[in-house]
Amino acid sequence: MEDKLIIGDKELNSRLFVGTGKFADYSLIPRVIKSSKARVVTVALRRVDFGTPEENMLNFLPENIVLMPNTSGARNAAEAVRIARITRAAGCGNWVKIEIINDQKYLLPDNFETIEAIKVLAKEGFTVLPYMSPDLTAAKRMAEAGAAAIMPLGAPIGTNRGLKTRELIQILIAEINLPIIVDAGIGRPSEAAEAMEMGAAAVLVNTAIATADDPVLMAEAFGQAVEAGRKAYLAGPGATRQFAEASSPLTGFLRNG
Amino acid sequence: MIVRINGKESEVPQKLTIADIVRERNLPDRVIIDLNGEILNPERWSSTYLRSDDDLELVQVIGGG
């Protein structure tokens, strides 16, 4: 039986999404995508810096990936909508990660503005994946507004602290009938595996890969962890118990009785 | 004439095309041109002249999470 992730009009055979920020060198990125087997890649849009122009990220991305531009920099729904329209008009596809942040300390997203942005962009035919602070009511509103998935944070961006919000994520997985993609805070492959074992549809990882000593090897580890976690979820883990239950017979071997 | 380029007011000569600006400022390939809220494909750069009070945004795709 095939276990495919379907979001919008895309059928994905990898449940690991990777971000392209914070890499020391853009040339690492195609190698990371290859070793991780990721198929969805996030990028950002910025004004050209005339003083120190950056290389074009698009030149480093292979052909067969799904591009997911984020609306980073947006402080409200109107700005997020503007960024999304620019990326689509520029040929970046119709997927968009809504990222609306007004908090510079924790980089926590503004769920309220995000809901408004989804309403506009979903109507315009975008496949909208909102980055959000895990809250069931907000997630329900985002689903009603037309989101294609919900992307709750595990911990603040860049902290590598894992699934601090795990119980709230579990509630979203149980109650929202959309793919739940844990985005932000995952610091280790084991944490990505844990998210998948909980029933997350996918995870998005950026900092943990980009800032590893060996990003290409770390990306491979994350790819394997996501596959393992998903298989574990599908395999149906056994119950946890308080008291021990022997795995081998308790009857004596080298003595009678 | 005065135009806004990436949010900053600039004095530019008359009869300047988008292609001129891209060339002059040594912009990366696949730069995205947003003129007054409309994305201009590269085919139109040589034939689109800037006008006074235009709002020009020159953006590009960079790494992001």
Short mmCIF file of N, CA and C in Angstrom, two decimals, chain A residues 5-127:
data_model
loop_
_atom_site.label_atom_id
_atom_site.label_comp_id
_atom_site.label_asym_id
_atom_site.label_seq_id
_atom_site.Cartn_x
_atom_site.Cartn_y
_atom_site.Cartn_z
N LEU A 5 1.77 11.55 0.50
CA LEU A 5 1.28 12.79 1.09
C LEU A 5 0.72 13.63 -0.06
N ILE A 6 -0.56 13.98 0.04
CA ILE A 6 -1.18 14.78 -1.02
C ILE A 6 -1.54 16.14 -0.45
N ILE A 7 -0.95 17.16 -1.03
CA ILE A 7 -1.26 18.54 -0.59
C ILE A 7 -1.55 19.35 -1.84
N GLY A 8 -2.71 19.96 -1.87
CA GLY A 8 -3.07 20.71 -3.07
C GLY A 8 -3.13 19.73 -4.24
N ASP A 9 -2.43 20.11 -5.31
CA ASP A 9 -2.46 19.24 -6.49
C ASP A 9 -1.19 18.39 -6.59
N LYS A 10 -0.43 18.31 -5.50
CA LYS A 10 0.84 17.60 -5.56
C LYS A 10 0.80 16.34 -4.71
N GLU A 11 1.39 15.27 -5.32
CA GLU A 11 1.55 14.03 -4.59
C GLU A 11 3.02 13.94 -4.23
N LEU A 12 3.32 13.88 -2.94
CA LEU A 12 4.71 13.96 -2.50
C LEU A 12 5.14 12.63 -1.93
N ASN A 13 6.34 12.18 -2.30
CA ASN A 13 6.81 10.93 -1.71
C ASN A 13 7.88 11.16 -0.66
N SER A 14 8.01 12.40 -0.20
CA SER A 14 8.89 12.67 0.93
C SER A 14 8.11 13.53 1.92
N ARG A 15 8.23 13.18 3.19
CA ARG A 15 7.53 13.95 4.23
C ARG A 15 8.48 14.89 4.96
N LEU A 16 9.63 15.13 4.37
CA LEU A 16 10.57 16.10 4.92
C LEU A 16 10.62 17.30 3.98
N PHE A 17 10.27 18.46 4.53
CA PHE A 17 10.40 19.71 3.78
C PHE A 17 11.66 20.38 4.31
N VAL A 18 12.45 21.00 3.45
CA VAL A 18 13.65 21.67 3.95
C VAL A 18 13.63 23.15 3.62
N GLY A 19 14.20 23.91 4.54
CA GLY A 19 14.37 25.35 4.34
C GLY A 19 15.77 25.64 3.83
N THR A 20 15.93 26.77 3.16
CA THR A 20 17.21 27.09 2.54
C THR A 20 17.91 28.28 3.20
N GLY A 21 17.42 28.68 4.35
CA GLY A 21 18.04 29.80 5.06
C GLY A 21 19.24 29.36 5.88
N LYS A 22 20.11 30.30 6.19
CA LYS A 22 21.23 30.09 7.13
C LYS A 22 22.36 29.20 6.61
N PHE A 23 22.33 28.79 5.36
CA PHE A 23 23.43 27.98 4.87
C PHE A 23 24.65 28.84 4.64
N ALA A 24 25.81 28.32 5.02
CA ALA A 24 27.06 29.06 4.85
C ALA A 24 27.30 29.33 3.36
N ASP A 25 26.81 28.44 2.54
CA ASP A 25 27.12 28.47 1.12
C ASP A 25 25.96 27.87 0.37
N TYR A 26 25.43 28.57 -0.62
CA TYR A 26 24.29 28.03 -1.36
C TYR A 26 24.61 26.69 -2.04
N SER A 27 25.87 26.43 -2.32
CA SER A 27 26.20 25.20 -3.04
C SER A 27 25.91 23.95 -2.19
N LEU A 28 25.75 24.14 -0.89
CA LEU A 28 25.36 23.01 -0.03
C LEU A 28 23.92 22.58 -0.30
N ILE A 29 23.12 23.50 -0.76
CA ILE A 29 21.68 23.24 -0.82
C ILE A 29 21.29 22.11 -1.78
N PRO A 30 21.79 22.07 -3.00
CA PRO A 30 21.42 20.92 -3.85
C PRO A 30 21.88 19.60 -3.25
N ARG A 31 23.00 19.59 -2.56
CA ARG A 31 23.48 18.36 -1.94
C ARG A 31 22.60 17.95 -0.77
N VAL A 32 22.12 18.93 -0.03
CA VAL A 32 21.20 18.67 1.09
C VAL A 32 19.89 18.10 0.56
N ILE A 33 19.39 18.70 -0.50
CA ILE A 33 18.12 18.22 -1.07
C ILE A 33 18.29 16.77 -1.52
N LYS A 34 19.43 16.47 -2.12
CA LYS A 34 19.66 15.11 -2.62
C LYS A 34 19.78 14.12 -1.47
N SER A 35 20.57 14.46 -0.46
CA SER A 35 20.80 13.48 0.62
C SER A 35 19.56 13.30 1.49
N SER A 36 18.75 14.33 1.58
CA SER A 36 17.56 14.23 2.44
C SER A 36 16.37 13.62 1.71
N LYS A 37 16.44 13.64 0.38
CA LYS A 37 15.32 13.24 -0.50
C LYS A 37 14.11 14.15 -0.32
N ALA A 38 14.30 15.32 0.20
CA ALA A 38 13.19 16.26 0.35
C ALA A 38 12.69 16.68 -1.02
N ARG A 39 11.39 16.97 -1.10
CA ARG A 39 10.82 17.40 -2.37
C ARG A 39 10.20 18.80 -2.29
N VAL A 40 9.96 19.27 -1.09
CA VAL A 40 9.42 20.62 -0.93
C VAL A 40 10.50 21.47 -0.28
N VAL A 41 10.77 22.62 -0.89
CA VAL A 41 11.88 23.47 -0.45
C VAL A 41 11.35 24.89 -0.27
N THR A 42 11.61 25.48 0.89
CA THR A 42 11.16 26.86 1.09
C THR A 42 12.25 27.84 0.68
N VAL A 43 11.80 29.00 0.20
CA VAL A 43 12.70 30.09 -0.16
C VAL A 43 12.05 31.38 0.31
N ALA A 44 12.79 32.46 0.25
CA ALA A 44 12.26 33.75 0.65
C ALA A 44 12.44 34.75 -0.49
N LEU A 45 11.79 35.87 -0.35
CA LEU A 45 11.87 36.93 -1.37
C LEU A 45 12.41 38.17 -0.68
N ARG A 46 13.38 38.82 -1.30
CA ARG A 46 13.90 40.04 -0.68
C ARG A 46 14.28 41.04 -1.75
N ARG A 47 14.27 42.30 -1.36
CA ARG A 47 14.79 43.33 -2.26
C ARG A 47 16.26 43.04 -2.54
N VAL A 48 16.67 43.28 -3.77
CA VAL A 48 18.07 43.13 -4.13
C VAL A 48 18.90 44.15 -3.33
N ASP A 49 19.98 43.68 -2.79
CA ASP A 49 20.89 44.59 -2.07
C ASP A 49 21.96 45.04 -3.05
N PHE A 50 21.88 46.27 -3.50
CA PHE A 50 22.79 46.73 -4.55
C PHE A 50 24.25 46.68 -4.10
N GLY A 51 24.46 46.85 -2.80
CA GLY A 51 25.82 46.84 -2.28
C GLY A 51 26.45 45.46 -2.34
N THR A 52 25.73 44.48 -1.82
CA THR A 52 26.26 43.11 -1.81
C THR A 52 25.21 42.18 -2.40
N PRO A 53 25.15 42.11 -3.74
CA PRO A 53 24.12 41.28 -4.36
C PRO A 53 24.32 39.80 -4.05
N GLU A 54 23.23 39.11 -3.81
CA GLU A 54 23.33 37.68 -3.52
C GLU A 54 23.18 36.87 -4.79
N GLU A 55 23.72 35.67 -4.74
CA GLU A 55 23.51 34.77 -5.87
C GLU A 55 22.04 34.40 -5.93
N ASN A 56 21.60 33.94 -7.09
CA ASN A 56 20.20 33.58 -7.22
C ASN A 56 19.95 32.17 -6.73
N MET A 57 19.16 32.07 -5.68
CA MET A 57 18.84 30.77 -5.07
C MET A 57 18.27 29.81 -6.10
N LEU A 58 17.47 30.31 -7.02
CA LEU A 58 16.80 29.42 -7.97
C LEU A 58 17.81 28.63 -8.80
N ASN A 59 18.99 29.18 -9.00
CA ASN A 59 20.01 28.47 -9.77
C ASN A 59 20.53 27.23 -9.06
N PHE A 60 20.30 27.14 -7.77
CA PHE A 60 20.83 26.01 -6.99
C PHE A 60 19.80 24.92 -6.74
N LEU A 61 18.58 25.13 -7.19
CA LEU A 61 17.53 24.16 -6.89
C LEU A 61 17.30 23.25 -8.09
N PRO A 62 17.20 21.94 -7.84
CA PRO A 62 16.95 21.02 -8.95
C PRO A 62 15.56 21.23 -9.54
N GLU A 63 15.35 20.63 -10.71
CA GLU A 63 14.10 20.86 -11.45
C GLU A 63 12.88 20.30 -10.76
N ASN A 64 13.02 19.11 -10.17
CA ASN A 64 11.81 18.39 -9.77
C ASN A 64 11.38 18.63 -8.34
N ILE A 65 11.65 19.80 -7.80
CA ILE A 65 11.19 20.07 -6.44
C ILE A 65 9.96 20.97 -6.50
N VAL A 66 9.21 20.98 -5.39
CA VAL A 66 8.09 21.90 -5.24
C VAL A 66 8.61 23.10 -4.47
N LEU A 67 8.51 24.27 -5.08
CA LEU A 67 9.00 25.48 -4.44
C LEU A 67 7.92 26.02 -3.52
N MET A 68 8.30 26.35 -2.31
CA MET A 68 7.34 26.96 -1.39
C MET A 68 7.91 28.28 -0.88
N PRO A 69 7.65 29.37 -1.59
CA PRO A 69 8.12 30.66 -1.11
C PRO A 69 7.42 31.01 0.21
N ASN A 70 8.15 31.61 1.12
CA ASN A 70 7.50 32.06 2.35
C ASN A 70 7.26 33.56 2.27
N THR A 71 6.40 34.05 3.15
CA THR A 71 6.11 35.48 3.13
C THR A 71 6.88 36.19 4.24
N SER A 72 8.06 35.68 4.56
CA SER A 72 8.86 36.28 5.63
C SER A 72 9.10 37.74 5.32
N GLY A 73 9.06 38.54 6.37
CA GLY A 73 9.15 39.99 6.20
C GLY A 73 7.79 40.63 6.35
N ALA A 74 6.73 39.85 6.08
CA ALA A 74 5.38 40.39 6.20
C ALA A 74 5.01 40.58 7.67
N ARG A 75 4.41 41.72 7.96
CA ARG A 75 3.99 42.00 9.34
C ARG A 75 2.47 41.93 9.47
N ASN A 76 1.81 41.81 8.33
CA ASN A 76 0.35 41.73 8.38
C ASN A 76 -0.14 41.00 7.13
N ALA A 77 -1.44 40.77 7.09
CA ALA A 77 -2.01 39.99 5.99
C ALA A 77 -1.75 40.66 4.64
N ALA A 78 -1.92 41.98 4.57
CA ALA A 78 -1.75 42.67 3.29
C ALA A 78 -0.36 42.47 2.72
N GLU A 79 0.65 42.56 3.60
CA GLU A 79 2.03 42.37 3.12
C GLU A 79 2.26 40.93 2.69
N ALA A 80 1.70 39.99 3.44
CA ALA A 80 1.86 38.57 3.06
C ALA A 80 1.22 38.31 1.70
N VAL A 81 0.03 38.85 1.51
CA VAL A 81 -0.67 38.68 0.23
C VAL A 81 0.17 39.26 -0.91
N ARG A 82 0.74 40.44 -0.68
CA ARG A 82 1.55 41.09 -1.73
C ARG A 82 2.74 40.22 -2.10
N ILE A 83 3.44 39.70 -1.09
CA ILE A 83 4.61 38.87 -1.35
C ILE A 83 4.21 37.62 -2.13
N ALA A 84 3.11 36.99 -1.72
CA ALA A 84 2.66 35.77 -2.40
C ALA A 84 2.35 36.06 -3.87
N ARG A 85 1.68 37.16 -4.12
CA ARG A 85 1.33 37.49 -5.52
C ARG A 85 2.59 37.72 -6.35
N ILE A 86 3.59 38.35 -5.75
CA ILE A 86 4.84 38.59 -6.47
C ILE A 86 5.51 37.25 -6.80
N THR A 87 5.58 36.36 -5.82
CA THR A 87 6.30 35.11 -6.09
C THR A 87 5.59 34.30 -7.16
N ARG A 88 4.27 34.31 -7.14
CA ARG A 88 3.56 33.55 -8.18
C ARG A 88 3.75 34.17 -9.54
N ALA A 89 3.63 35.50 -9.60
CA ALA A 89 3.79 36.19 -10.88
C ALA A 89 5.21 36.02 -11.42
N ALA A 90 6.16 35.81 -10.51
CA ALA A 90 7.55 35.65 -10.92
C ALA A 90 7.87 34.23 -11.33
N GLY A 91 6.87 33.34 -11.29
CA GLY A 91 7.10 31.98 -11.77
C GLY A 91 7.50 30.98 -10.69
N CYS A 92 7.25 31.33 -9.43
CA CYS A 92 7.63 30.41 -8.35
C CYS A 92 6.52 29.42 -7.99
N GLY A 93 5.51 29.29 -8.81
CA GLY A 93 4.46 28.32 -8.53
C GLY A 93 3.39 28.92 -7.64
N ASN A 94 2.37 28.11 -7.31
CA ASN A 94 1.28 28.68 -6.51
C ASN A 94 1.23 28.16 -5.09
N TRP A 95 2.32 27.56 -4.65
CA TRP A 95 2.40 27.21 -3.23
C TRP A 95 2.93 28.42 -2.47
N VAL A 96 2.44 28.62 -1.25
CA VAL A 96 2.99 29.69 -0.43
C VAL A 96 2.92 29.30 1.04
N LYS A 97 4.01 29.58 1.75
CA LYS A 97 4.00 29.41 3.21
C LYS A 97 3.73 30.79 3.79
N ILE A 98 2.64 30.90 4.53
CA ILE A 98 2.36 32.21 5.12
C ILE A 98 3.12 32.33 6.43
N GLU A 99 3.94 33.37 6.48
CA GLU A 99 4.74 33.60 7.67
C GLU A 99 4.58 35.08 8.00
N ILE A 100 3.79 35.35 9.02
CA ILE A 100 3.52 36.75 9.41
C ILE A 100 3.98 36.89 10.86
N ILE A 101 5.00 37.69 11.05
CA ILE A 101 5.64 37.78 12.36
C ILE A 101 5.79 39.22 12.77
N ASN A 102 5.32 39.54 14.00
CA ASN A 102 5.49 40.89 14.54
C ASN A 102 6.32 40.90 15.79
N ASP A 103 6.87 39.74 16.12
CA ASP A 103 7.56 39.59 17.39
C ASP A 103 9.02 39.23 17.10
N GLN A 104 9.91 40.14 17.41
CA GLN A 104 11.31 39.91 17.05
C GLN A 104 12.06 39.08 18.07
N LYS A 105 11.44 38.84 19.23
CA LYS A 105 12.15 38.12 20.29
C LYS A 105 11.99 36.62 20.13
N TYR A 106 10.75 36.20 19.91
CA TYR A 106 10.48 34.76 19.79
C TYR A 106 10.11 34.36 18.36
N LEU A 107 9.95 35.36 17.49
CA LEU A 107 9.53 35.10 16.11
C LEU A 107 8.25 34.27 16.06
N LEU A 108 7.37 34.47 17.03
CA LEU A 108 6.10 33.75 17.01
C LEU A 108 5.18 34.39 15.97
N PRO A 109 4.46 33.55 15.22
CA PRO A 109 3.62 34.09 14.15
C PRO A 109 2.34 34.69 14.68
N ASP A 110 1.77 35.59 13.87
CA ASP A 110 0.51 36.25 14.21
C ASP A 110 -0.61 35.42 13.60
N ASN A 111 -1.25 34.59 14.41
CA ASN A 111 -2.31 33.71 13.90
C ASN A 111 -3.47 34.51 13.29
N PHE A 112 -3.77 35.67 13.88
CA PHE A 112 -4.94 36.43 13.43
C PHE A 112 -4.74 36.97 12.02
N GLU A 113 -3.58 37.60 11.79
CA GLU A 113 -3.30 38.12 10.44
C GLU A 113 -3.17 36.97 9.46
N THR A 114 -2.65 35.83 9.94
CA THR A 114 -2.49 34.67 9.06
C THR A 114 -3.84 34.18 8.55
N ILE A 115 -4.82 34.14 9.42
CA ILE A 115 -6.17 33.72 8.99
C ILE A 115 -6.66 34.63 7.87
N GLU A 116 -6.47 35.92 8.02
CA GLU A 116 -6.95 36.88 7.01
C GLU A 116 -6.22 36.68 5.68
N ALA A 117 -4.91 36.42 5.76
CA ALA A 117 -4.14 36.22 4.53
C ALA A 117 -4.60 34.96 3.80
N ILE A 118 -4.90 33.91 4.56
CA ILE A 118 -5.37 32.67 3.93
C ILE A 118 -6.66 32.92 3.17
N LYS A 119 -7.58 33.69 3.78
CA LYS A 119 -8.87 33.93 3.13
C LYS A 119 -8.65 34.51 1.73
N VAL A 120 -7.75 35.48 1.62
CA VAL A 120 -7.53 36.13 0.33
C VAL A 120 -6.82 35.18 -0.63
N LEU A 121 -5.75 34.58 -0.18
CA LEU A 121 -4.92 33.79 -1.09
C LEU A 121 -5.56 32.49 -1.53
N ALA A 122 -6.32 31.86 -0.64
CA ALA A 122 -7.00 30.62 -1.04
C ALA A 122 -8.00 30.92 -2.15
N LYS A 123 -8.70 32.04 -2.05
CA LYS A 123 -9.65 32.44 -3.10
C LYS A 123 -8.95 32.69 -4.42
N GLU A 124 -7.69 33.11 -4.37
CA GLU A 124 -6.95 33.40 -5.60
C GLU A 124 -6.26 32.16 -6.14
N GLY A 125 -6.54 31.00 -5.56
CA GLY A 125 -6.04 29.76 -6.12
C GLY A 125 -4.67 29.32 -5.63
N PHE A 126 -4.16 29.97 -4.59
CA PHE A 126 -2.89 29.53 -4.03
C PHE A 126 -3.11 28.26 -3.21
N THR A 127 -2.06 27.44 -3.13
CA THR A 127 -2.02 26.35 -2.17
C THR A 127 -1.33 26.93 -0.94
#
